[in-house]
PDB file of C-alpha atoms in Angstrom:
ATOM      1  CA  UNK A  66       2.210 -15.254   0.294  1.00  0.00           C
ATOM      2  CA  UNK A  67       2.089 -13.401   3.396  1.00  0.00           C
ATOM      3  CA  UNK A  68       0.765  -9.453   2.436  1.00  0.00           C
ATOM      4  CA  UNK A  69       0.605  -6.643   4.259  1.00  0.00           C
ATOM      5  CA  UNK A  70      -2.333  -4.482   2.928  1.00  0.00           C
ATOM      6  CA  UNK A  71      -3.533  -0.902   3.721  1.00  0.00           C
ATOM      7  CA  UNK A  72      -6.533   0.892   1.665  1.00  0.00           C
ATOM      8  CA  UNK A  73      -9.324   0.436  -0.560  1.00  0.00           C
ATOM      9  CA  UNK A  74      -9.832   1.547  -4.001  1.00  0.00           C
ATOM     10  CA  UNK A  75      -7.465   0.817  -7.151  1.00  0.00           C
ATOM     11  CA  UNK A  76      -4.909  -2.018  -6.703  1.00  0.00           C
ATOM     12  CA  UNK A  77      -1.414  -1.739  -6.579  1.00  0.00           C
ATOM     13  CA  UNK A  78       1.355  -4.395  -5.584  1.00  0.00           C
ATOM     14  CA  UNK A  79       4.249  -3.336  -4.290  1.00  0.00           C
ATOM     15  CA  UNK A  80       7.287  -5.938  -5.037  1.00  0.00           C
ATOM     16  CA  UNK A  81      10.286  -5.699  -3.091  1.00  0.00           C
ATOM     17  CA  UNK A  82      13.932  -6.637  -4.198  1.00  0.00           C
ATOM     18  CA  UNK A  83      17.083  -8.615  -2.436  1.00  0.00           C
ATOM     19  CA  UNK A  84      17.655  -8.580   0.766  1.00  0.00           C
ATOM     20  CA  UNK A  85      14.425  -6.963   1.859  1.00  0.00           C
ATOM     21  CA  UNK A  86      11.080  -7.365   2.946  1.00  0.00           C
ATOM     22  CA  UNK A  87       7.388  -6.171   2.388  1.00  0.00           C
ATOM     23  CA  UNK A  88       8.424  -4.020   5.415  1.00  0.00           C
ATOM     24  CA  UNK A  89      10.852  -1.842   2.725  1.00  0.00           C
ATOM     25  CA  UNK A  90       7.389  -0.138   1.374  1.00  0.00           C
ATOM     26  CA  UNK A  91       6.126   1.008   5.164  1.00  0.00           C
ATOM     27  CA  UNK A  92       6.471   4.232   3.688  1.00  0.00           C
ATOM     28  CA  UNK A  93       4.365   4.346   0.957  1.00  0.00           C
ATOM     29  CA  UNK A  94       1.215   1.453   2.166  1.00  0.00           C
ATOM     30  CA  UNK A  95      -0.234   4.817   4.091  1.00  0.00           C
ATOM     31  CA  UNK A  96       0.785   7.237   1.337  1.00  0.00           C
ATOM     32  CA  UNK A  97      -1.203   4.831  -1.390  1.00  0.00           C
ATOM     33  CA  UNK A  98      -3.987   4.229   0.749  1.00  0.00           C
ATOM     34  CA  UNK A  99      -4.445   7.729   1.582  1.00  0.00           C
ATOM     35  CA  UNK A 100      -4.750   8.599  -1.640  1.00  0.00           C
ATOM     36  CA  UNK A 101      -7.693   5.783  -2.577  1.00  0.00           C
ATOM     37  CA  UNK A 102      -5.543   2.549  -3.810  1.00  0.00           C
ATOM     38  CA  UNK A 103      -5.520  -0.885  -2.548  1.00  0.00           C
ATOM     39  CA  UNK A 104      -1.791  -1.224  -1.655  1.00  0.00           C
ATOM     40  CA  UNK A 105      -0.404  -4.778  -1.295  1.00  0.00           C
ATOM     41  CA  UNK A 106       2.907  -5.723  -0.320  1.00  0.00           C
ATOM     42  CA  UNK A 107       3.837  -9.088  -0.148  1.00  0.00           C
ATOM     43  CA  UNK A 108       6.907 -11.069   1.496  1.00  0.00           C
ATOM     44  CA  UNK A 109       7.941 -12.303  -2.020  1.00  0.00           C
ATOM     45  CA  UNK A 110       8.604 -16.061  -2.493  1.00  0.00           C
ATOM     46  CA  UNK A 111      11.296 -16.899   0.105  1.00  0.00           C
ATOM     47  CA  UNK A 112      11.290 -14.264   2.518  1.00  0.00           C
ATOM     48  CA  UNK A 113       9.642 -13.319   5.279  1.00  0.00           C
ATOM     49  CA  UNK A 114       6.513 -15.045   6.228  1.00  0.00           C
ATOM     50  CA  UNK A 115       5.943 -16.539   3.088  1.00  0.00           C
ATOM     51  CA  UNK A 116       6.629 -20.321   1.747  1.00  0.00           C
ATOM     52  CA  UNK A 117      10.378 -20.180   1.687  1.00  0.00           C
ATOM     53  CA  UNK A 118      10.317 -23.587  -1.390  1.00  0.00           C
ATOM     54  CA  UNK A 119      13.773 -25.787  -0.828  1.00  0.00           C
ATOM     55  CA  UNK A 120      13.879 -26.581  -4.916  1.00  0.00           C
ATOM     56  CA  UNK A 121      16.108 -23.710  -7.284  1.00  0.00           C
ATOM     57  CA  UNK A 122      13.900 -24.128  -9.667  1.00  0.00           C
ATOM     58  CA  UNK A 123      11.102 -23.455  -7.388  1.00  0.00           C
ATOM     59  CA  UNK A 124      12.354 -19.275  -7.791  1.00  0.00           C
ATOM     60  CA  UNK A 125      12.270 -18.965 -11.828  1.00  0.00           C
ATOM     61  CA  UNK A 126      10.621 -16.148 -13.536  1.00  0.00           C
ATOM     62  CA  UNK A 127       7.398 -18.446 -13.935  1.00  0.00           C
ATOM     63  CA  UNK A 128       7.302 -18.985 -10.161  1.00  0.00           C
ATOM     64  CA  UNK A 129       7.542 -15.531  -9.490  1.00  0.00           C
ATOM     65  CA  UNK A 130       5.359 -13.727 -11.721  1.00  0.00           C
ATOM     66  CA  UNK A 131       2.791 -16.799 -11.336  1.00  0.00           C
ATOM     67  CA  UNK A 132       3.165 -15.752  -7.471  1.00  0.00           C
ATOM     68  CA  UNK A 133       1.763 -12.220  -8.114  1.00  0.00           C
ATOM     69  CA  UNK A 134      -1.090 -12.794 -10.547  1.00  0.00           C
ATOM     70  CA  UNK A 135      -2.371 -15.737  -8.022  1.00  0.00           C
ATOM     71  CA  UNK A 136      -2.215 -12.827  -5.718  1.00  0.00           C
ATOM     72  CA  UNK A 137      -5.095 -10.909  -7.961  1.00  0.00           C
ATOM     73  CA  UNK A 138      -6.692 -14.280  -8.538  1.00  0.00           C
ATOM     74  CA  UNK A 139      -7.319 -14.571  -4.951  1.00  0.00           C
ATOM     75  CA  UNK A 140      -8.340 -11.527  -4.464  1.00  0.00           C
ATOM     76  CA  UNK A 141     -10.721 -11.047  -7.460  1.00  0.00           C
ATOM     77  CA  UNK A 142      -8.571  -8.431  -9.370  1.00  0.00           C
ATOM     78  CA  UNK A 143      -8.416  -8.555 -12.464  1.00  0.00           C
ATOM     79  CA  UNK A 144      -5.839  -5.749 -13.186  1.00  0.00           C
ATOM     80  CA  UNK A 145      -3.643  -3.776 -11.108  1.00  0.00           C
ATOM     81  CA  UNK A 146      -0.972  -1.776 -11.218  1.00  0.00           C
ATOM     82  CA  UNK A 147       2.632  -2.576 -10.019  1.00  0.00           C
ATOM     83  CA  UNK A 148       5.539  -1.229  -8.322  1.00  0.00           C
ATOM     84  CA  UNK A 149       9.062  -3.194  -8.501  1.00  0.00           C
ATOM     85  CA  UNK A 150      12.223  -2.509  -6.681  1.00  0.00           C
ATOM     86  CA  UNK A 151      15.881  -4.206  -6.954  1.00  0.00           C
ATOM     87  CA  UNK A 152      14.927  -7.674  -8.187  1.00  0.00           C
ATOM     88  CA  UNK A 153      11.022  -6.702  -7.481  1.00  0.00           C
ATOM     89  CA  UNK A 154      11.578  -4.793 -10.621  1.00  0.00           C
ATOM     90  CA  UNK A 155      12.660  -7.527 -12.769  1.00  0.00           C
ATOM     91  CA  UNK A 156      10.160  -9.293 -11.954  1.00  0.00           C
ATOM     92  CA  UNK A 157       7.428  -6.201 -12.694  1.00  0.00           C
ATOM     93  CA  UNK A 158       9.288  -5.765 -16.070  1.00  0.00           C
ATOM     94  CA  UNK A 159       8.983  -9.377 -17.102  1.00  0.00           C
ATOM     95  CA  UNK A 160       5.138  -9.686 -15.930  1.00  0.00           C
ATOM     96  CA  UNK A 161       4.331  -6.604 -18.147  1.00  0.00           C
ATOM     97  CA  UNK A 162       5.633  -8.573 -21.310  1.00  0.00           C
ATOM     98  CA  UNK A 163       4.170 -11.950 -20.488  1.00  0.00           C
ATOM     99  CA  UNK A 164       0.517 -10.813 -18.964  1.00  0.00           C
ATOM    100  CA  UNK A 165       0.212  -7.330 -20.166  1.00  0.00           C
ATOM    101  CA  UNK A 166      -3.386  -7.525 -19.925  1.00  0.00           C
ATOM    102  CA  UNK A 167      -3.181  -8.018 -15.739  1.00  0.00           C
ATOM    103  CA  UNK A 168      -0.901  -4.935 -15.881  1.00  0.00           C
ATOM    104  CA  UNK A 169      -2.803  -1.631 -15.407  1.00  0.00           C
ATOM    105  CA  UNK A 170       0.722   0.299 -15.367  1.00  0.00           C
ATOM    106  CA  UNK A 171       3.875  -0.510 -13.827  1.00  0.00           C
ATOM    107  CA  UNK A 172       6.931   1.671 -12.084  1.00  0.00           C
ATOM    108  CA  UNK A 173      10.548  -0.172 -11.257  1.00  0.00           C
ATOM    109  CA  UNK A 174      12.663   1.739  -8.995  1.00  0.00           C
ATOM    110  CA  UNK A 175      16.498   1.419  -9.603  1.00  0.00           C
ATOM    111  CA  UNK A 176      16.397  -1.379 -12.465  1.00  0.00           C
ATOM    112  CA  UNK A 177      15.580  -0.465 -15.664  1.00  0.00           C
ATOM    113  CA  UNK A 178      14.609  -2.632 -18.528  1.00  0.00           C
ATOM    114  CA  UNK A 179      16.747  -5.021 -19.709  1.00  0.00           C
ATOM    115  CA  UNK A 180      16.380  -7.516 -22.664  1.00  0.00           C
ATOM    116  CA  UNK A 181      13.703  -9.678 -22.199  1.00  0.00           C
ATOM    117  CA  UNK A 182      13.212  -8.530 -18.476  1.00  0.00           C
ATOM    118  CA  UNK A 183      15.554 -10.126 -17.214  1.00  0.00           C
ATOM    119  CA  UNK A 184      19.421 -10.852 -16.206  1.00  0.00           C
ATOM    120  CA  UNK A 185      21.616 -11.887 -18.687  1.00  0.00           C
ATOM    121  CA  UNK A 186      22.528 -15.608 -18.899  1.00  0.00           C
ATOM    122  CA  UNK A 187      25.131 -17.075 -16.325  1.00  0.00           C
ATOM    123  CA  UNK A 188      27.691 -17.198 -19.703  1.00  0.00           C
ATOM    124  CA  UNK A 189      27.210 -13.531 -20.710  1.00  0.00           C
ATOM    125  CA  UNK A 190      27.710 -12.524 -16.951  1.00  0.00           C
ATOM    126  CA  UNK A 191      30.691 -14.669 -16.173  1.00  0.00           C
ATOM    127  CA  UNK A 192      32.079 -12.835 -20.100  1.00  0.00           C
ATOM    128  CA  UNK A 193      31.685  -9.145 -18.651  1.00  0.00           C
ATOM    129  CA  UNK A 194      32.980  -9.976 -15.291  1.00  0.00           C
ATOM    130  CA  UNK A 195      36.351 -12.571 -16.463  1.00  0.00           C
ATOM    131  CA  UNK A 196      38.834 -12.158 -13.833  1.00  0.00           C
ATOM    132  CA  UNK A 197      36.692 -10.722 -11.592  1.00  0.00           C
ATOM    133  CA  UNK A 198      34.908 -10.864  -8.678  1.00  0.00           C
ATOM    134  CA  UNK A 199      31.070 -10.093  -8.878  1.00  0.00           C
ATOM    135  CA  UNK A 200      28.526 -10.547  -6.851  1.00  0.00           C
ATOM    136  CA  UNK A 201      26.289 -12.044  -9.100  1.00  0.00           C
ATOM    137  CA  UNK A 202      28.290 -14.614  -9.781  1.00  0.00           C
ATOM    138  CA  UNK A 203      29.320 -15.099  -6.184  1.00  0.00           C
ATOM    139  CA  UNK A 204      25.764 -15.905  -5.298  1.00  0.00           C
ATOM    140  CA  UNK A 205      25.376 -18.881  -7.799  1.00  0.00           C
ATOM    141  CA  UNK A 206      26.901 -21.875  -5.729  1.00  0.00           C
ATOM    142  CA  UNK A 207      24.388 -22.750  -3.083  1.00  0.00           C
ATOM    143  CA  UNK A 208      25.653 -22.502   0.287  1.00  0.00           C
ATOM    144  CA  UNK A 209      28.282 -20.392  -0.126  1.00  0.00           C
ATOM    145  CA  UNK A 210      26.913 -16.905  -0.051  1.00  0.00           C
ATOM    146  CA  UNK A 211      24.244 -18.426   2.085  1.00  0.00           C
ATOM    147  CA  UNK A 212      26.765 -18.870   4.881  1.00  0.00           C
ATOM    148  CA  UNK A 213      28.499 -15.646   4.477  1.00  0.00           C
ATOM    149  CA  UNK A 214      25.484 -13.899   4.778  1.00  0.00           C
ATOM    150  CA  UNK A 215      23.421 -15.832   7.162  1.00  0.00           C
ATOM    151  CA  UNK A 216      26.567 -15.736   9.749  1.00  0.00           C
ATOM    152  CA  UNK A 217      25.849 -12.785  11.179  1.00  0.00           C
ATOM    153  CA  UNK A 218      22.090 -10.962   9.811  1.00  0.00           C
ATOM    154  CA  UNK A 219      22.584  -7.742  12.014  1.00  0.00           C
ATOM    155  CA  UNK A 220      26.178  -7.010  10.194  1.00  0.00           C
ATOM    156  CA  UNK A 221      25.355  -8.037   6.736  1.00  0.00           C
ATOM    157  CA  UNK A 222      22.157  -5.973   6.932  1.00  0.00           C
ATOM    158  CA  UNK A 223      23.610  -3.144   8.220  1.00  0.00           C
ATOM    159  CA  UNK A 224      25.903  -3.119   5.729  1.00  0.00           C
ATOM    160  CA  UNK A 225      24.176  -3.463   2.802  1.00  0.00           C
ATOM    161  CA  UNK A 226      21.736  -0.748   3.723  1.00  0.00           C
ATOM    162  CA  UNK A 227      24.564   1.575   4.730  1.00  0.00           C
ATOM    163  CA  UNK A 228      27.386   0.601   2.474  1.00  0.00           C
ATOM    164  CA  UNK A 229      26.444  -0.975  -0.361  1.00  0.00           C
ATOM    165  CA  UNK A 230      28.890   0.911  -2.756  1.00  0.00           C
ATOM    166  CA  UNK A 231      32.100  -0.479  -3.776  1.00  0.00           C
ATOM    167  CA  UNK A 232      31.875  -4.108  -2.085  1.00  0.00           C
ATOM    168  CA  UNK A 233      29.785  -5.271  -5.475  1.00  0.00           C
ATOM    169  CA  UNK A 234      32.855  -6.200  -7.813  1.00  0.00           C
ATOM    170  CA  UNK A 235      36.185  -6.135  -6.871  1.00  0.00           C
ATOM    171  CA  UNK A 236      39.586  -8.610  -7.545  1.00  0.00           C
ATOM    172  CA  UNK A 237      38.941 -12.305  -7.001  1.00  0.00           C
ATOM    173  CA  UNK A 238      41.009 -12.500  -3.521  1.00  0.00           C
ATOM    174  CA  UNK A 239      39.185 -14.867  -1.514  1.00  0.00           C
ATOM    175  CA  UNK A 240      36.397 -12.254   0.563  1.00  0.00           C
ATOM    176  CA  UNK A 241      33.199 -12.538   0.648  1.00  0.00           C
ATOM    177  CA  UNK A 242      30.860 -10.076   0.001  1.00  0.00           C
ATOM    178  CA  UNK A 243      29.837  -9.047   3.426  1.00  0.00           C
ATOM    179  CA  UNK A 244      33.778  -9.063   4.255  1.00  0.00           C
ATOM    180  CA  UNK A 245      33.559  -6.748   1.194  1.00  0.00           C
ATOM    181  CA  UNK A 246      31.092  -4.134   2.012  1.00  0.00           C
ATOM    182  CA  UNK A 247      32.582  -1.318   4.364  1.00  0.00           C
ATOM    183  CA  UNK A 248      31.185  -1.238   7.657  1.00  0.00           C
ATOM    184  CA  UNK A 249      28.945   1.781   8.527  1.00  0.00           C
ATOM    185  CA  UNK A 250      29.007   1.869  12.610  1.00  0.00           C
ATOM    186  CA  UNK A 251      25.909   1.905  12.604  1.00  0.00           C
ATOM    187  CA  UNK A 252      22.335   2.419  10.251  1.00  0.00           C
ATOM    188  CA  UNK A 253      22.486   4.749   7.606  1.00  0.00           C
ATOM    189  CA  UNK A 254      20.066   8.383   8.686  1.00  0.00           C
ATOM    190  CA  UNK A 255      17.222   7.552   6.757  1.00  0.00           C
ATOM    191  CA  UNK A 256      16.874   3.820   8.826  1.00  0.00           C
ATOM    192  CA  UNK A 257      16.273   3.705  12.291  1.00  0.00           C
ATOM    193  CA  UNK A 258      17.973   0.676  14.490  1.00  0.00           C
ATOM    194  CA  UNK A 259      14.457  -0.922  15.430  1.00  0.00           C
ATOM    195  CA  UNK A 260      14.083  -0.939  11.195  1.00  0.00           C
ATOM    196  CA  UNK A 261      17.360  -2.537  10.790  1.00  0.00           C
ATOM    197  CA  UNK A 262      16.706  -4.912  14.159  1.00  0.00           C
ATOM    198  CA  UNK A 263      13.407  -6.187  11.931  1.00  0.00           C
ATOM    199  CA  UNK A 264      15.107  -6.790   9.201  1.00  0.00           C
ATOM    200  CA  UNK A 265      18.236  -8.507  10.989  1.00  0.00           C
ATOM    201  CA  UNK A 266      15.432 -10.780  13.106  1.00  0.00           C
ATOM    202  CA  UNK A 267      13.849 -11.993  10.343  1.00  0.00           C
ATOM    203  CA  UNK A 268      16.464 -13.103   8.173  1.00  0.00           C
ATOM    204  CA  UNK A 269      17.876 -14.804  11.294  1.00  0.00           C
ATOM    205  CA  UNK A 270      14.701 -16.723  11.299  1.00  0.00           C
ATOM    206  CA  UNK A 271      14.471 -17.381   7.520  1.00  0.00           C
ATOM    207  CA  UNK A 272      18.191 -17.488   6.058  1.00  0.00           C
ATOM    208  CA  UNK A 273      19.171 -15.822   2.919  1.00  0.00           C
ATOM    209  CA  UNK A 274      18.337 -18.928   0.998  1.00  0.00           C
ATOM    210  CA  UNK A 275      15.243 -18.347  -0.708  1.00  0.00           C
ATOM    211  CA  UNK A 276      16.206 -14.839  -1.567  1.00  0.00           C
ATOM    212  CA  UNK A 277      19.128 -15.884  -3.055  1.00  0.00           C
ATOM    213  CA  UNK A 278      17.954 -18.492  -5.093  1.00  0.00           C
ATOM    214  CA  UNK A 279      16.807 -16.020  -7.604  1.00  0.00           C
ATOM    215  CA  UNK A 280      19.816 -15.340  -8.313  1.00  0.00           C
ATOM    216  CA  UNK A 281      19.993 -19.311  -9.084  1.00  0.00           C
ATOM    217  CA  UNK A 282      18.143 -19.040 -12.021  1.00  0.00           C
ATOM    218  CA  UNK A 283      19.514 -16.836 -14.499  1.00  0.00           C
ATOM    219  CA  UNK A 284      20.080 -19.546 -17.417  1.00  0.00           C
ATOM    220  CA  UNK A 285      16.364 -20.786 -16.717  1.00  0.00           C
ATOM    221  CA  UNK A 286      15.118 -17.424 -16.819  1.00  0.00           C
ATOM    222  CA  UNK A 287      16.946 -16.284 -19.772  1.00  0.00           C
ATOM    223  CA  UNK A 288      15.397 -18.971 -21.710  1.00  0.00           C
ATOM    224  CA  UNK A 289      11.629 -18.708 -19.926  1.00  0.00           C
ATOM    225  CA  UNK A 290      11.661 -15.173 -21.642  1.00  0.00           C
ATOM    226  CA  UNK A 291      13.112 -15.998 -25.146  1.00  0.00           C
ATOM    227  CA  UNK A 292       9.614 -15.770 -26.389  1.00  0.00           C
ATOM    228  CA  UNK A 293       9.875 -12.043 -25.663  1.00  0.00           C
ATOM    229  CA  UNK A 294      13.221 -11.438 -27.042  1.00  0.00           C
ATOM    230  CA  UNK A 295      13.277  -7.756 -28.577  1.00  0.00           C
ATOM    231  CA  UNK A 296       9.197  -7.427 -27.169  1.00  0.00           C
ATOM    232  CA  UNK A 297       9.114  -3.740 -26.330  1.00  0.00           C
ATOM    233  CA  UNK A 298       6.633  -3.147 -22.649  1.00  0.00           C
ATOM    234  CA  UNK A 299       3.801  -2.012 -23.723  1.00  0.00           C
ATOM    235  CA  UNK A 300       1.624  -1.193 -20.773  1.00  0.00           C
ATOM    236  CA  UNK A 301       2.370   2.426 -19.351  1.00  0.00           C
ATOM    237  CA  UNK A 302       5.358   3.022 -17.340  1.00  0.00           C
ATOM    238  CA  UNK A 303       7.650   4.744 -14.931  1.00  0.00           C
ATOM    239  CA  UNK A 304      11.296   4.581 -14.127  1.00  0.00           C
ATOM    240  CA  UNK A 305      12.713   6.338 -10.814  1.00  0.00           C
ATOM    241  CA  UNK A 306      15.946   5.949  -9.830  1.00  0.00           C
ATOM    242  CA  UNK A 307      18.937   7.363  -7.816  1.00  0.00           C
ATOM    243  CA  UNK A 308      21.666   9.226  -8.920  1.00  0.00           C
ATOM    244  CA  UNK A 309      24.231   7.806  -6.348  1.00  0.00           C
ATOM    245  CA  UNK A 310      22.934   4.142  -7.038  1.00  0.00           C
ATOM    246  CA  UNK A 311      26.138   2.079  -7.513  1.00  0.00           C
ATOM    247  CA  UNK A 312      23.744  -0.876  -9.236  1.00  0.00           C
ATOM    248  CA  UNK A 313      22.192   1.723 -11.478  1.00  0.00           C
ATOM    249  CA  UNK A 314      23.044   1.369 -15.316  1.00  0.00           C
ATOM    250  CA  UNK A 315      23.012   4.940 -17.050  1.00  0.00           C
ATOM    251  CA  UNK A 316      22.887   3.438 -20.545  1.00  0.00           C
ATOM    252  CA  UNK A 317      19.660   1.303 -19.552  1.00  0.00           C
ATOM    253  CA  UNK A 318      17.929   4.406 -18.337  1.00  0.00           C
ATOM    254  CA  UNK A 319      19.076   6.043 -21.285  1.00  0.00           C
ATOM    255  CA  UNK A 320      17.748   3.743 -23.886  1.00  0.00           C
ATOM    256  CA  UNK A 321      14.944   3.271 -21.809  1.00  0.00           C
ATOM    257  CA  UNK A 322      12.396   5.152 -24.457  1.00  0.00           C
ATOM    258  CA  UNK A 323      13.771   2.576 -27.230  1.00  0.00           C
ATOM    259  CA  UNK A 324      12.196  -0.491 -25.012  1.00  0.00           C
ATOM    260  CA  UNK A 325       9.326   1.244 -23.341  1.00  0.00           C
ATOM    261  CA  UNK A 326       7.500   3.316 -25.933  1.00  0.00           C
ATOM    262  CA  UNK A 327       4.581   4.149 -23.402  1.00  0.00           C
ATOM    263  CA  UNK A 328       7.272   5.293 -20.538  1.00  0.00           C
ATOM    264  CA  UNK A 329       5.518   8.429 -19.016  1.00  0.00           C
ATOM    265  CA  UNK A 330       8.419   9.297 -16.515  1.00  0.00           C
ATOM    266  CA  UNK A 331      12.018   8.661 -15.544  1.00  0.00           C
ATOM    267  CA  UNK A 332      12.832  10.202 -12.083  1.00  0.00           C
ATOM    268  CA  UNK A 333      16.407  10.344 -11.089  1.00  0.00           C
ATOM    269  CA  UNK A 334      16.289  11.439  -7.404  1.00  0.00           C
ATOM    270  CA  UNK A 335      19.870  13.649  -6.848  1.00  0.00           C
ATOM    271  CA  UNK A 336      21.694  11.922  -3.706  1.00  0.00           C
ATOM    272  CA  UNK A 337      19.839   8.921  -3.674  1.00  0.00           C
ATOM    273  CA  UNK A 338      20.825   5.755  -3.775  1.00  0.00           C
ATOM    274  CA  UNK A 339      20.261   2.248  -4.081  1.00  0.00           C
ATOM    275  CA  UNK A 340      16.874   1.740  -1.436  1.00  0.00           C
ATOM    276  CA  UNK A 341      15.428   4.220  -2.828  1.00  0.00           C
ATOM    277  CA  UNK A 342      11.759   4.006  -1.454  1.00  0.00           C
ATOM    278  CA  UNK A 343      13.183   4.038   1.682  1.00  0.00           C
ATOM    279  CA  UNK A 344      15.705   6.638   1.707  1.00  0.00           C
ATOM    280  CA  UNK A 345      13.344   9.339  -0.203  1.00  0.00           C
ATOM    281  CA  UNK A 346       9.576   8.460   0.641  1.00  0.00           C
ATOM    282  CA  UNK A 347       8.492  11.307  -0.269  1.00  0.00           C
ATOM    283  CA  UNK A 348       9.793  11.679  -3.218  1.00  0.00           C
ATOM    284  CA  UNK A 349       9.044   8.163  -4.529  1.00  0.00           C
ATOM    285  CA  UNK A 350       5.480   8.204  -3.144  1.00  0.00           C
ATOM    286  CA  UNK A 351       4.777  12.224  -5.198  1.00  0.00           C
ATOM    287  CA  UNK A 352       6.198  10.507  -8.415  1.00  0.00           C
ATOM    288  CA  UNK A 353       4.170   7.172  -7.805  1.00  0.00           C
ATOM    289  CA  UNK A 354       1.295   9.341  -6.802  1.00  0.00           C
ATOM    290  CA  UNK A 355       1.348  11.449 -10.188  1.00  0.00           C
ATOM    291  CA  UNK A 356       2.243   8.126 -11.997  1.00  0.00           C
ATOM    292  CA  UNK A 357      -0.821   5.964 -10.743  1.00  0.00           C
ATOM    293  CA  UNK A 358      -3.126   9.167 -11.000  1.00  0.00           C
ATOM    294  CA  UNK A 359      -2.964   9.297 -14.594  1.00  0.00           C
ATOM    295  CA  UNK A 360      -3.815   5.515 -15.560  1.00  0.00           C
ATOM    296  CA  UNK A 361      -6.535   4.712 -16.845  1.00  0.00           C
ATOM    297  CA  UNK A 362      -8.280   2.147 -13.817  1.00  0.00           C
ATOM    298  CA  UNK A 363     -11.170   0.920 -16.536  1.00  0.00           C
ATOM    299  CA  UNK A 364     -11.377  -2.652 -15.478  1.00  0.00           C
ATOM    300  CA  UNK A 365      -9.433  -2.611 -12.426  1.00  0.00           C
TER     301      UNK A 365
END
């Protein structure tokens, strides 16, 4: 995987979530390595400047997990701790149950923990969401989404960054989602338009493929983590989150203590929403900050 890397000290990977880039955590590589840690961000599998793999099955929860402990490997770590965002979290949340003992601590931003770390099973989603649209769902039949998205990276970025709200579920009437999202006029205050032109080049140059292609794997994932079925994470943790998130599930923050008895933290940000790292730095990086102070780096 491609990483960007600032800092020396204690490790911590940074793992960013759909559609983004390792470029999402420019705001807190500095802040971490300022304050002594290692930060790594990689392009995740399928983005960026990293191996975009043609296969679905090539973007399971085995893949992607596997991706960030051969990080460490090559590297010589033999613990760190990690920060997960959007999908980035998921991924966090199911490497803390399956190789606790690589996980140092952990904090997901905007997803909490769901049963076995993952998304439900294609069946269970399509149950919730009968008769209607959902994005989730949307994104299963390759090509499809990939189009929609791909046909014009500048708009679809833009609007995802600046509008993400209401275009993530709506009546089954033939739209897309980008067609869905509202259209901003421009990038939202907290993202200037050479950070949206980055993000709009590269996924010009990639595709959406390989990002969505997570989203390809829920049934395969779902059954990857049966073995932790009801596994509470065990490693130390902390939850921040937006209060104006329109992906954020209350109950899951609320029941948050039931699944993560060593949870030292749950943020909610007022006004925030969804990219939350990059909307609030400051915020994020004082809660991360306090967070990764207070683990215990024995072995790092």
């Amino acid at each position: 995987m491609h990483v960007e890397e600032q800092g020396s000290g204690r490790p911590v990977v940074l793992c960013h979530g759909f559609p983004e880039l390792s470029y999402s955590w420019r705001h807190q590589l500095p802040a971490l390595a300022a304050a002594g840690y290692h930060a790594m961000a990689p392009d995740q599998r399928g983005y960026g400047r990293s191996p975009i793999p043609p296969a679905v099955e090539d973007y399971d929860i085995d893949h992607l997990t596997g991706d960030l402990l051969r990080l460490l490997d090559e590297r010589g770590i033999e613990r760190a701790a990690f920060v997960g965002h959007d999908w980035g979290a998921l991924v966090v949340w199911s490497l803390a149950l399956r190789a606790p003992e690589r996980v140092t601590g952990m904090a997901a931003l905007s997803v909490p923990y769901q049963r076995r770390g993952v998304m439900g099973s294609r069946a269970a989603i399509e149950a919730a969401y009968a008769g209607t649209w959902f994005y989730v769902l949307y994104f299963q039949e390759p090509g499809v989404a990939d189009a929609d998205l791909g046909r014009d990276p500048a708009t679809t970025m833009r609007r995802m960054m600046g509008a993400l709200g209401g275009g993530l579920a709506g009546a089954e009437d033939g739209r897309g989602l980008v067609e869905r999202l509202q259209e901003p006029g421009g990038p939202p205050d907290w993202l200037t338009q050479a950070d949206l032109d980055h993000y709009a080049a590269e996924f010009a140059r990639t595709g959406f493929t390989g990002g969505l292609n997570w989203y390809r794997n829920l049934d395969r994932n779902w059954e990857l983590m049966a073995p932790y079925d009801g596994a509470p994470v065990r490693v130390p943790a902390l939850f921040v989150g937006g209060t104006l998130d329109p992906t954020l599930r209350k109950d899951r923050v609320e029941s948050l203590g039931r699944w993560v008895p060593d949870l030292r933290g749950t943020v909610l940000i007022e006004g925030a929403g969804h990219w939350i790292q990059q909307e609030r730095p400051d915020e994020v990086n004082a809660a991360l900050l306090h967070f990764l102070d207070g683990l215990d780096w024995t072995g790092a």
